């Protein structure tokens, strides 16, 4: 009887497969797999989960807090009648507004004086009048490219005494906007792709050479019907770097 029992046990051992040493990582995989049903699959990690959410433009993200500032209203079916006078006036610390690629035909009225940048590119604005820029004493950059502006009223730029950049390219201007010569701080003026046919000797710089006006770092007049050889050399007497002037290449 004992011999029979010993033979039975030895037979079971001989039928078993050879022993294979497993590392700790193998045992962990076995344990995790044992808890899943045959039809269950481990969910894949998406690229979004791997990289994490992207913080919105001009925002600061801290764990579960997203802090955003400044009103981005571009590419909306806005019309001038849809922006009430003083709609942004209560925002006393607002520094940046962008309303681009909409249907507005004029600069919104009653903008806060705290603005340092105003971008109104790609709209249907036809005119810049003095009232539209009134009170924007801190404005440093004004973007009005790709509109239908044919006139900039005299005195308009005087309402933006700290303006440094003026973008009026790709419009319908027939002359250089008035007031540039008297403006103390303006340094960049984009006027390319307009209908300007004449440039006067005092359009950009005040009379004389001894002035306190800031030097221009960029003036673009290319793609206008003005003949560059008809422009007097003294026209850019307050520009100290020749490479800052861009002329020629009319369509």
Coordinates of N, CA and C in Angstrom, one line a residue:
X1 N 0.8 -1.2 0.0 CA 0.0 0.0 0.0 C 0.9 1.2 0.0
X2 N 1.9 1.3 0.8 CA 2.8 2.4 0.9 C 3.5 2.6 -0.4
X3 N 3.9 1.4 -1.0 CA 4.7 1.5 -2.2 C 3.8 2.1 -3.3
X4 N 2.5 1.7 -3.3 CA 1.6 2.2 -4.3 C 1.4 3.7 -4.2
X5 N 1.3 4.2 -2.9 CA 1.1 5.7 -2.7 C 2.3 6.4 -3.1
X6 N 3.5 5.9 -2.8 CA 4.7 6.6 -3.2 C 4.8 6.7 -4.7
X7 N 4.4 5.6 -5.4 CA 4.5 5.6 -6.9 C 3.6 6.6 -7.5
X8 N 2.4 6.8 -6.8 CA 1.4 7.7 -7.3 C 1.9 9.2 -7.2
X9 N 2.5 9.5 -6.1 CA 3.0 10.8 -5.9 C 4.1 11.1 -6.8
X10 N 5.0 10.2 -7.0 CA 6.1 10.4 -8.0 C 5.6 10.6 -9.4
X11 N 4.5 9.9 -9.7 CA 4.0 10.1 -11.1 C 3.5 11.5 -11.3
X12 N 2.8 12.1 -10.3 CA 2.3 13.4 -10.4 C 3.5 14.4 -10.6
X13 N 4.6 14.2 -9.9 CA 5.7 15.1 -10.0 C 6.3 15.0 -11.4
X14 N 6.4 13.8 -11.9 CA 7.0 13.6 -13.2 C 6.2 14.3 -14.3
X15 N 4.8 14.3 -14.1 CA 4.0 14.9 -15.2 C 4.0 16.4 -15.1
X16 N 4.4 17.1 -14.0 CA 4.4 18.5 -14.0 C 5.5 19.1 -14.8
X17 N 5.3 20.3 -15.4 CA 6.3 21.0 -16.2 C 7.5 21.4 -15.4
X18 N 8.6 21.7 -16.1 CA 9.8 22.1 -15.4 C 9.6 23.5 -14.7
X19 N 10.2 23.7 -13.6 CA 10.1 25.0 -12.8 C 10.9 26.1 -13.5
X20 N 10.3 27.3 -13.7 CA 11.0 28.4 -14.2 C 11.0 29.6 -13.2
X21 N 12.2 30.1 -13.0 CA 12.3 31.2 -12.1 C 11.7 32.5 -12.6
X22 N 10.9 33.2 -11.9 CA 10.3 34.4 -12.3 C 10.7 35.6 -11.4
X23 N 10.9 36.7 -12.0 CA 11.2 37.9 -11.3 C 10.0 38.5 -10.6
X24 N 10.3 39.6 -9.8 CA 9.2 40.2 -9.1 C 8.2 40.9 -10.1
X25 N 8.7 41.4 -11.2 CA 7.9 42.1 -12.2 C 6.9 41.1 -12.8
X26 N 7.4 39.8 -13.1 CA 6.5 38.8 -13.6 C 5.4 38.5 -12.7
X27 N 5.6 38.4 -11.4 CA 4.6 38.0 -10.5 C 3.6 39.2 -10.4
X28 N 4.0 40.4 -10.5 CA 3.1 41.5 -10.5 C 2.2 41.5 -11.7
X29 N 2.7 41.1 -12.8 CA 1.9 41.1 -14.0 C 0.8 39.9 -13.9
X30 N 1.3 38.8 -13.3 CA 0.4 37.7 -13.1 C -0.8 38.1 -12.2
X31 N -0.5 38.8 -11.1 CA -1.5 39.2 -10.2 C -2.5 40.2 -10.8
X32 N -2.0 41.1 -11.6 CA -2.9 42.1 -12.2 C -3.8 41.4 -13.3
X33 N -3.2 40.5 -14.0 CA -4.0 39.8 -15.1 C -5.0 38.9 -14.5
X34 N -4.7 38.4 -13.3 CA -5.7 37.4 -12.7 C -6.9 38.1 -12.2
X35 N -6.9 39.4 -12.1 CA -8.1 40.2 -11.6 C -9.0 40.6 -12.7
X36 N -8.6 40.3 -14.0 CA -9.4 40.8 -15.2 C -10.2 39.6 -15.7
X37 N -11.4 39.9 -16.2 CA -12.2 38.9 -16.9 C -11.6 38.7 -18.2
X38 N -11.8 37.5 -18.9 CA -11.2 37.2 -20.2 C -11.6 38.3 -21.2
X39 N -12.8 38.9 -21.2 CA -13.2 39.8 -22.2 C -12.7 41.3 -21.9
X40 N -12.2 41.5 -20.7 CA -11.8 42.9 -20.3 C -10.4 43.2 -20.9
X41 N -10.2 44.5 -21.3 CA -8.9 44.9 -21.8 C -8.5 46.1 -21.0
X42 N -7.2 46.3 -20.9 CA -6.6 47.4 -20.3 C -6.9 48.6 -21.1
X43 N -7.5 49.7 -20.6 CA -7.8 50.9 -21.5 C -6.5 51.6 -21.9
X44 N -6.5 52.0 -23.2 CA -5.3 52.7 -23.8 C -5.2 54.1 -23.3
X45 N -4.0 54.6 -23.1 CA -3.8 56.0 -22.7 C -3.8 56.9 -23.9
X46 N -4.7 57.8 -24.0 CA -4.7 58.7 -25.1 C -3.6 59.7 -25.1
X47 N -3.3 60.4 -26.2 CA -2.3 61.4 -26.3 C -2.7 62.6 -25.4
X48 N -4.0 62.9 -25.3 CA -4.4 64.0 -24.5 C -4.1 63.8 -23.0
X49 N -4.4 62.5 -22.6 CA -4.1 62.1 -21.2 C -2.6 62.1 -20.9
X50 N -1.8 61.7 -21.9 CA -0.4 61.7 -21.7 C 0.2 63.1 -21.6
X51 N -0.2 64.0 -22.5 CA 0.3 65.3 -22.5 C -0.3 66.3 -21.5
X52 N -1.6 66.0 -21.1 CA -2.3 66.8 -20.2 C -3.0 67.9 -21.0
X53 N -4.0 68.6 -20.4 CA -4.7 69.7 -21.1 C -3.8 70.9 -21.4
X54 N -4.1 71.6 -22.5 CA -3.3 72.7 -22.9 C -3.9 74.0 -22.3
X55 N -3.0 74.8 -21.7 CA -3.5 76.0 -21.1 C -3.9 77.0 -22.2
X56 N -5.1 77.6 -22.1 CA -5.6 78.6 -23.1 C -4.6 79.7 -23.3
X57 N -4.7 80.3 -24.5 CA -3.8 81.5 -24.9 C -4.0 82.6 -23.9
X58 N -2.9 83.2 -23.5 CA -2.9 84.4 -22.6 C -3.6 84.0 -21.2
X59 N -3.5 82.8 -20.8 CA -4.0 82.4 -19.5 C -2.9 81.7 -18.7
X60 N -3.1 81.7 -17.4 CA -2.2 81.0 -16.5 C -2.9 79.9 -15.8
X61 N -2.4 78.7 -15.9 CA -3.0 77.5 -15.3 C -2.2 76.9 -14.1
X62 N -2.9 76.7 -13.0 CA -2.4 76.2 -11.8 C -3.3 75.1 -11.2
X63 N -2.9 73.8 -11.5 CA -3.7 72.7 -11.0 C -5.1 72.8 -11.5
X64 N -6.1 73.1 -10.6 CA -7.4 73.2 -11.0 C -7.9 74.6 -11.3
X65 N -7.0 75.6 -11.3 CA -7.4 77.0 -11.4 C -6.9 77.5 -12.8
X66 N -7.7 78.1 -13.6 CA -7.3 78.7 -14.9 C -7.7 80.2 -14.7
X67 N -6.6 81.0 -14.8 CA -6.8 82.5 -14.6 C -6.5 83.1 -16.0
X68 N -7.6 83.8 -16.5 CA -7.5 84.4 -17.8 C -7.8 85.9 -17.7
X69 N -7.2 86.7 -18.6 CA -7.4 88.1 -18.6 C -7.4 88.6 -20.1
X70 N -8.0 89.8 -20.3 CA -8.0 90.4 -21.6 C -9.1 89.8 -22.5
X71 N -10.4 90.3 -23.4 CA -11.7 90.1 -23.8 C -11.7 89.4 -25.1
X72 N -10.7 88.4 -26.0 CA -10.6 87.8 -27.3 C -12.0 87.5 -27.9
X73 N -12.4 88.3 -28.9 CA -13.7 88.2 -29.4 C -13.7 88.0 -31.0
X74 N -12.5 87.6 -31.5 CA -12.4 87.4 -32.9 C -13.2 86.3 -33.5
X75 N -13.4 86.4 -34.8 CA -14.2 85.4 -35.6 C -15.5 85.1 -35.0
X76 N -16.3 86.1 -34.7 CA -17.6 86.0 -34.2 C -18.5 86.9 -35.2
X77 N -19.8 86.6 -35.4 CA -20.6 87.4 -36.3 C -21.0 88.7 -35.7
X78 N -20.1 89.4 -35.1 CA -20.3 90.7 -34.5 C -20.5 91.8 -35.5
X79 N -21.4 92.7 -35.2 CA -21.6 94.0 -36.0 C -21.4 95.1 -35.1
X80 N -21.2 96.3 -35.6 CA -21.0 97.5 -34.8 C -22.2 97.8 -33.9
X81 N -23.4 97.5 -34.4 CA -24.6 97.7 -33.5 C -24.6 96.7 -32.4
X82 N -23.9 95.6 -32.5 CA -23.9 94.6 -31.4 C -23.0 94.9 -30.3
X83 N -22.2 96.0 -30.4 CA -21.2 96.3 -29.3 C -21.7 97.7 -28.7
X84 N -22.3 97.7 -27.6 CA -22.9 98.9 -27.0 C -21.7 99.8 -26.6
X85 N -22.0 101.1 -26.6 CA -21.1 102.1 -26.2 C -20.8 101.9 -24.7
X86 N -19.5 101.8 -24.4 CA -19.1 101.6 -23.0 C -19.2 100.2 -22.5
X87 N -19.3 99.2 -23.4 CA -19.5 97.8 -23.0 C -18.3 97.3 -22.2
X88 N -17.1 97.9 -22.4 CA -15.9 97.5 -21.7 C -15.5 98.5 -20.6
X89 N -16.2 99.5 -20.4 CA -15.8 100.6 -19.6 C -15.6 100.2 -18.1
X90 N -16.4 99.3 -17.7 CA -16.2 98.9 -16.2 C -15.0 98.1 -15.9
X91 N -14.3 97.6 -17.0 CA -13.1 96.8 -16.8 C -11.8 97.8 -16.7
X92 N -11.6 98.3 -15.5 CA -10.6 99.3 -15.3 C -9.1 98.9 -15.5
X93 N -8.9 97.5 -15.4 CA -7.6 97.0 -15.6 C -7.3 96.3 -16.9
X94 N -8.3 96.4 -17.8 CA -8.2 95.7 -19.0 C -7.1 96.3 -19.9
X95 N -6.2 95.5 -20.4 CA -5.1 96.0 -21.2 C -5.0 95.6 -22.6
X96 N -5.8 94.6 -23.0 CA -5.7 94.0 -24.3 C -7.1 93.6 -24.8
X97 N -7.5 94.0 -26.0 CA -8.7 93.7 -26.7 C -8.4 93.3 -28.1
X98 N -8.9 92.2 -28.5 CA -8.8 91.8 -29.9 C -10.2 91.4 -30.5
X99 N -10.6 92.2 -31.5 CA -11.9 91.9 -32.1 C -11.6 91.8 -33.6
X100 N -11.1 90.7 -34.1 CA -10.7 90.5 -35.5 C -11.6 89.6 -36.3
X101 N -11.6 89.8 -37.6 CA -12.4 89.0 -38.5 C -13.8 88.9 -38.1
X102 N -14.4 90.1 -38.0 CA -15.9 90.2 -37.7 C -16.5 91.2 -38.7
X103 N -17.7 91.6 -38.5 CA -18.4 92.5 -39.4 C -18.5 93.9 -38.9
X104 N -17.7 94.3 -37.9 CA -17.8 95.7 -37.4 C -17.3 96.7 -38.5
X105 N -17.9 97.8 -38.5 CA -17.6 98.8 -39.6 C -16.9 100.1 -38.9
X106 N -16.8 100.1 -37.6 CA -16.2 101.3 -37.0 C -15.5 100.8 -35.7
X107 N -14.6 101.6 -35.1 CA -14.0 101.3 -33.9 C -15.0 101.4 -32.7
X108 N -15.1 100.4 -31.9 CA -16.0 100.5 -30.8 C -15.8 101.8 -29.9
X109 N -16.9 102.3 -29.5 CA -16.8 103.6 -28.6 C -16.7 103.2 -27.2
X110 N -16.2 104.2 -26.4 CA -16.1 104.0 -25.0 C -15.2 102.9 -24.5
X111 N -14.1 102.7 -25.1 CA -13.1 101.7 -24.7 C -12.4 102.2 -23.4
X112 N -12.0 101.3 -22.5 CA -11.3 101.7 -21.3 C -10.0 102.3 -21.5
X113 N -9.7 103.3 -20.8 CA -8.4 104.0 -20.9 C -7.2 103.2 -20.5
X114 N -7.4 102.1 -19.9 CA -6.3 101.2 -19.4 C -5.7 100.4 -20.6
X115 N -6.3 100.4 -21.7 CA -5.9 99.6 -22.9 C -4.5 99.9 -23.3
X116 N -3.6 98.9 -23.5 CA -2.3 99.1 -24.1 C -2.2 98.5 -25.5
X117 N -3.1 97.6 -25.8 CA -3.1 97.0 -27.1 C -4.6 96.9 -27.6
X118 N -4.8 97.3 -28.8 CA -6.2 97.2 -29.4 C -6.0 96.6 -30.9
X119 N -6.5 95.4 -31.1 CA -6.4 94.7 -32.4 C -7.7 94.6 -33.0
X120 N -7.9 95.3 -34.2 CA -9.2 95.2 -34.9 C -8.9 94.9 -36.3
X121 N -8.0 93.9 -36.6 CA -7.7 93.5 -37.9 C -8.8 92.7 -38.6
X122 N -8.8 92.7 -39.9 CA -9.7 91.9 -40.6 C -11.2 92.2 -40.5
X123 N -11.5 93.4 -40.3 CA -12.9 93.8 -40.2 C -13.4 94.6 -41.4
X124 N -14.4 95.4 -41.2 CA -14.9 96.2 -42.3 C -14.9 97.7 -42.0
X125 N -14.0 98.1 -41.2 CA -13.9 99.5 -40.7 C -13.5 100.3 -41.9
X126 N -14.2 101.5 -42.1 CA -13.9 102.3 -43.3 C -13.2 103.7 -42.9
X127 N -13.2 104.0 -41.6 CA -12.8 105.4 -41.3 C -12.3 105.3 -39.8
X128 N -11.2 106.1 -39.6 CA -10.7 106.3 -38.2 C -11.0 107.8 -37.9
X129 N -11.9 108.1 -36.9 CA -12.1 109.5 -36.6 C -11.6 109.7 -35.2
X130 N -11.4 111.0 -34.8 CA -10.8 111.4 -33.5 C -11.6 110.9 -32.4
X131 N -12.9 110.8 -32.5 CA -13.8 110.4 -31.4 C -13.6 108.9 -31.0
X132 N -13.2 108.1 -32.0 CA -13.1 106.7 -31.8 C -11.9 106.3 -31.0
X133 N -10.9 107.2 -30.9 CA -9.7 106.9 -30.1 C -9.6 107.8 -28.9
X134 N -10.6 108.5 -28.6 CA -10.5 109.5 -27.5 C -10.4 108.8 -26.2
X135 N -9.5 109.2 -25.4 CA -9.3 108.7 -24.0 C -8.4 107.5 -23.9
X136 N -7.8 107.1 -25.0 CA -6.9 105.9 -25.0 C -5.5 106.4 -24.8
X137 N -5.3 107.0 -23.6 CA -4.0 107.6 -23.3 C -2.8 106.6 -23.1
X138 N -3.2 105.3 -22.8 CA -2.1 104.3 -22.6 C -1.9 103.4 -23.7
X139 N -2.6 103.6 -24.8 CA -2.5 102.7 -25.9 C -1.1 102.7 -26.6
X140 N -0.5 101.6 -26.7 CA 0.9 101.5 -27.3 C 0.9 100.8 -28.6
X141 N -0.1 100.0 -28.9 CA -0.2 99.3 -30.2 C -1.6 99.2 -30.7
X142 N -1.8 99.7 -32.0 CA -3.1 99.7 -32.6 C -3.0 99.0 -33.9
X143 N -3.8 97.9 -34.0 CA -3.8 97.1 -35.2 C -5.1 97.2 -36.0
X144 N -5.0 97.8 -37.2 CA -6.1 98.0 -38.0 C -5.9 97.5 -39.5
X145 N -5.1 96.5 -39.6 CA -4.8 95.9 -40.9 C -6.0 95.2 -41.4
X146 N -6.0 95.1 -42.8 CA -7.0 94.3 -43.5 C -8.4 94.8 -43.2
X147 N -8.6 96.1 -43.3 CA -9.9 96.7 -43.3 C -10.2 97.4 -44.6
X148 N -11.1 98.4 -44.6 CA -11.4 99.1 -45.8 C -11.2 100.6 -45.5
X149 N -10.2 101.0 -44.7 CA -10.0 102.3 -44.2 C -9.4 103.2 -45.3
X150 N -10.2 104.3 -45.6 CA -9.7 105.2 -46.7 C -9.3 106.5 -46.1
X151 N -9.7 106.8 -44.8 CA -9.4 108.1 -44.2 C -9.1 107.9 -42.7
X152 N -8.0 108.7 -42.3 CA -7.7 108.8 -40.9 C -7.8 110.3 -40.6
X153 N -8.8 110.7 -39.8 CA -9.1 112.1 -39.6 C -7.9 112.8 -38.8
X154 N -7.7 114.1 -39.1 CA -6.7 114.8 -38.4 C -7.0 114.9 -37.0
X155 N -6.1 114.7 -36.1 CA -6.3 114.8 -34.7 C -6.5 113.4 -34.1
X156 N -6.7 112.4 -34.9 CA -7.0 111.1 -34.3 C -5.9 110.5 -33.5
X157 N -4.7 110.6 -34.1 CA -3.5 110.1 -33.4 C -3.1 110.9 -32.1
X158 N -3.6 112.1 -32.1 CA -3.3 112.9 -30.9 C -4.0 112.4 -29.6
X159 N -5.0 111.6 -29.8 CA -5.7 111.0 -28.7 C -5.0 109.8 -28.2
X160 N -3.9 109.3 -28.8 CA -3.1 108.2 -28.4 C -1.7 108.6 -28.2
X161 N -1.4 109.5 -27.2 CA -0.1 110.1 -27.1 C 1.1 109.1 -26.9
X162 N 0.8 107.9 -26.4 CA 1.9 107.0 -26.1 C 1.9 105.8 -27.1
X163 N 1.3 106.0 -28.3 CA 1.2 105.0 -29.3 C 2.6 104.8 -29.9
X164 N 3.0 103.5 -30.0 CA 4.3 103.2 -30.5 C 4.3 102.4 -31.8
X165 N 3.2 101.7 -32.0 CA 3.0 100.9 -33.2 C 1.6 101.1 -33.8
X166 N 1.6 101.4 -35.1 CA 0.4 101.7 -35.9 C 0.4 100.8 -37.1
X167 N -0.6 99.8 -37.2 CA -0.7 98.9 -38.3 C -1.9 99.3 -39.2
X168 N -1.7 99.9 -40.3 CA -2.7 100.3 -41.2 C -2.5 99.7 -42.6
X169 N -1.8 98.6 -42.7 CA -1.5 97.9 -44.0 C -2.8 97.2 -44.5
X170 N -2.8 97.0 -45.8 CA -3.9 96.3 -46.5 C -5.2 97.0 -46.2
X171 N -5.2 98.3 -46.5 CA -6.4 99.1 -46.5 C -6.6 99.9 -47.8
X172 N -7.3 101.0 -47.7 CA -7.6 101.8 -48.9 C -7.1 103.3 -48.8
X173 N -6.1 103.5 -48.0 CA -5.6 104.9 -47.8 C -5.0 105.4 -49.1
X174 N -5.3 106.7 -49.3 CA -4.7 107.4 -50.4 C -3.6 108.4 -50.0
X175 N -3.4 108.6 -48.7 CA -2.3 109.4 -48.2 C -1.8 108.9 -46.9
X176 N -0.6 109.4 -46.5 CA -0.1 109.0 -45.1 C -1.0 109.7 -44.1
X177 N -1.4 109.0 -43.0 CA -2.2 109.6 -42.0 C -1.6 110.8 -41.4
X178 N -2.4 111.8 -41.2 CA -1.9 113.0 -40.6 C -1.6 112.9 -39.1
X179 N -0.6 113.6 -38.6 CA -0.3 113.6 -37.2 C 1.0 112.7 -36.8
X180 N 1.5 112.0 -37.8 CA 2.7 111.1 -37.5 C 3.9 112.0 -37.2
X181 N 4.0 113.1 -37.9 CA 5.2 114.0 -37.7 C 5.2 114.6 -36.3
X182 N 4.0 114.9 -35.8 CA 4.0 115.5 -34.5 C 4.0 114.5 -33.3
X183 N 3.7 113.2 -33.7 CA 3.6 112.2 -32.6 C 5.0 111.9 -32.1
X184 N 5.2 112.0 -30.8 CA 6.5 111.9 -30.1 C 7.0 110.5 -30.1
X185 N 6.2 109.5 -29.8 CA 6.7 108.2 -29.5 C 6.6 107.1 -30.6
X186 N 5.8 107.4 -31.6 CA 5.5 106.3 -32.6 C 6.8 106.0 -33.3
X187 N 7.0 104.6 -33.4 CA 8.2 104.1 -34.0 C 8.0 103.1 -35.1
X188 N 6.9 102.5 -35.2 CA 6.6 101.5 -36.2 C 5.3 101.9 -36.9
X189 N 5.3 102.0 -38.2 CA 4.1 102.4 -39.0 C 4.1 101.5 -40.2
X190 N 3.0 100.7 -40.3 CA 2.8 99.8 -41.5 C 1.8 100.4 -42.4
X191 N 2.2 100.7 -43.6 CA 1.2 101.3 -44.6 C 1.3 100.6 -45.9
X192 N 1.9 99.4 -46.0 CA 1.9 98.7 -47.2 C 0.6 98.2 -47.7
X193 N 0.5 98.0 -49.0 CA -0.7 97.5 -49.6 C -1.9 98.5 -49.4
X194 N -1.7 99.7 -49.8 CA -2.7 100.8 -49.8 C -2.7 101.4 -51.2
X195 N -3.3 102.6 -51.2 CA -3.4 103.3 -52.5 C -2.7 104.7 -52.4
X196 N -1.6 104.8 -51.6 CA -0.9 106.0 -51.4 C 0.0 106.3 -52.6
X197 N -0.3 107.5 -53.2 CA 0.4 107.8 -54.4 C 1.4 109.0 -54.2
X198 N 1.3 109.7 -53.1 CA 2.2 110.8 -52.8 C 2.6 110.7 -51.4
X199 N 3.9 111.0 -51.1 CA 4.4 111.1 -49.7 C 5.2 112.4 -49.6
X200 N 4.7 113.2 -48.7 CA 5.2 114.6 -48.5 C 6.5 114.5 -47.6
X201 N 7.3 115.6 -47.7 CA 8.5 115.6 -46.9 C 8.3 115.8 -45.4
X202 N 7.1 116.2 -45.0 CA 6.8 116.4 -43.6 C 5.8 115.4 -43.1
X203 N 5.5 114.3 -43.8 CA 4.5 113.4 -43.4 C 4.9 112.5 -42.2
X204 N 6.2 112.2 -42.1 CA 6.7 111.4 -41.0 C 7.5 112.1 -39.9
X205 N 8.2 113.2 -40.3 CA 9.1 113.9 -39.4 C 8.7 115.4 -39.4
X206 N 8.8 116.0 -38.2 CA 8.6 117.4 -38.1 C 9.7 118.2 -38.8
X207 N 9.4 119.4 -39.2 CA 10.4 120.3 -39.9 C 11.7 120.4 -39.0
X208 N 12.8 120.4 -39.7 CA 14.1 120.5 -39.0 C 14.7 119.1 -38.7
X209 N 15.9 119.1 -38.2 CA 16.6 117.9 -37.8 C 16.7 117.7 -36.3
X210 N 16.7 118.8 -35.6 CA 16.9 118.8 -34.1 C 15.5 118.6 -33.5
X211 N 15.1 117.4 -33.4 CA 13.8 117.1 -32.8 C 13.9 116.1 -31.7
X212 N 12.9 116.1 -30.8 CA 12.8 115.1 -29.7 C 12.0 113.9 -30.1
X213 N 11.6 113.8 -31.3 CA 10.8 112.6 -31.7 C 11.6 111.4 -31.7
X214 N 11.0 110.3 -31.2 CA 11.6 109.0 -31.2 C 11.9 108.5 -32.7
X215 N 13.0 107.8 -32.8 CA 13.4 107.4 -34.2 C 12.6 106.2 -34.6
X216 N 12.2 106.2 -35.9 CA 11.4 105.0 -36.4 C 12.3 103.8 -36.5
X217 N 11.7 102.7 -36.1 CA 12.4 101.4 -36.3 C 11.8 100.6 -37.4
X218 N 10.7 101.0 -38.0 CA 10.1 100.3 -39.1 C 9.0 101.2 -39.7
X219 N 9.2 101.4 -41.1 CA 8.2 102.2 -41.9 C 8.0 101.4 -43.2
X220 N 6.9 100.9 -43.4 CA 6.6 100.1 -44.6 C 5.7 100.9 -45.6
X221 N 6.1 101.1 -46.8 CA 5.3 101.8 -47.8 C 5.3 101.0 -49.1
X222 N 5.8 99.7 -49.1 CA 5.8 99.0 -50.3 C 4.4 98.6 -50.8
X223 N 4.3 98.2 -52.0 CA 2.9 97.9 -52.6 C 2.0 99.1 -52.6
X224 N 2.5 100.3 -52.8 CA 1.7 101.5 -53.0 C 2.1 102.1 -54.4
X225 N 1.2 102.9 -55.0 CA 1.5 103.4 -56.3 C 2.5 104.6 -56.3
X226 N 3.0 105.0 -55.1 CA 4.0 106.0 -55.0 C 5.3 105.6 -55.6
X227 N 5.9 106.5 -56.4 CA 7.2 106.2 -57.0 C 8.3 106.5 -56.0
X228 N 9.1 105.6 -55.6 CA 10.0 105.8 -54.5 C 11.1 106.9 -54.9
X229 N 11.3 107.0 -56.2 CA 12.3 108.0 -56.6 C 11.8 109.4 -56.5
X230 N 10.4 109.6 -56.4 CA 9.8 110.9 -56.2 C 9.8 111.3 -54.7
X231 N 10.2 110.4 -53.8 CA 10.2 110.8 -52.4 C 11.5 111.5 -52.1
X232 N 11.3 112.7 -51.4 CA 12.5 113.4 -51.1 C 13.3 112.7 -50.0
X233 N 14.7 112.8 -50.1 CA 15.5 112.1 -49.1 C 15.2 112.6 -47.7
X234 N 14.9 113.9 -47.5 CA 14.6 114.5 -46.2 C 13.4 114.0 -45.6
X235 N 12.5 113.2 -46.3 CA 11.3 112.7 -45.8 C 11.5 111.8 -44.6
X236 N 12.6 111.1 -44.6 CA 12.9 110.2 -43.5 C 14.1 110.6 -42.7
X237 N 14.2 111.9 -42.4 CA 15.3 112.5 -41.7 C 15.3 112.1 -40.2
X238 N 14.2 111.6 -39.7 CA 14.2 111.2 -38.3 C 14.3 109.7 -38.2
X239 N 14.7 109.0 -39.3 CA 15.0 107.6 -39.3 C 16.5 107.4 -39.4
X240 N 17.1 106.8 -38.3 CA 18.5 106.7 -38.3 C 19.1 105.4 -38.8
X241 N 18.2 104.5 -39.1 CA 18.6 103.2 -39.7 C 18.0 103.0 -41.0
X242 N 18.8 103.0 -42.1 CA 18.2 102.9 -43.4 C 17.4 101.6 -43.7
X243 N 17.7 100.6 -43.0 CA 17.0 99.3 -43.2 C 15.6 99.3 -42.7
X244 N 15.3 100.4 -41.9 CA 13.9 100.5 -41.4 C 12.9 100.9 -42.4
X245 N 13.3 101.4 -43.5 CA 12.4 101.9 -44.6 C 12.2 100.8 -45.6
X246 N 11.0 100.5 -46.0 CA 10.6 99.5 -47.0 C 9.8 100.2 -48.1
X247 N 10.3 100.2 -49.3 CA 9.6 100.9 -50.4 C 9.6 99.9 -51.6
X248 N 8.8 100.4 -52.6 CA 8.8 99.6 -53.9 C 7.8 98.4 -53.9
X249 N 8.0 97.6 -55.0 CA 7.2 96.4 -55.1 C 5.7 96.6 -55.2
X250 N 5.4 97.6 -56.1 CA 3.9 97.9 -56.3 C 3.4 96.7 -57.2
X251 N 2.1 96.4 -56.9 CA 1.5 95.2 -57.6 C 1.6 95.4 -59.1

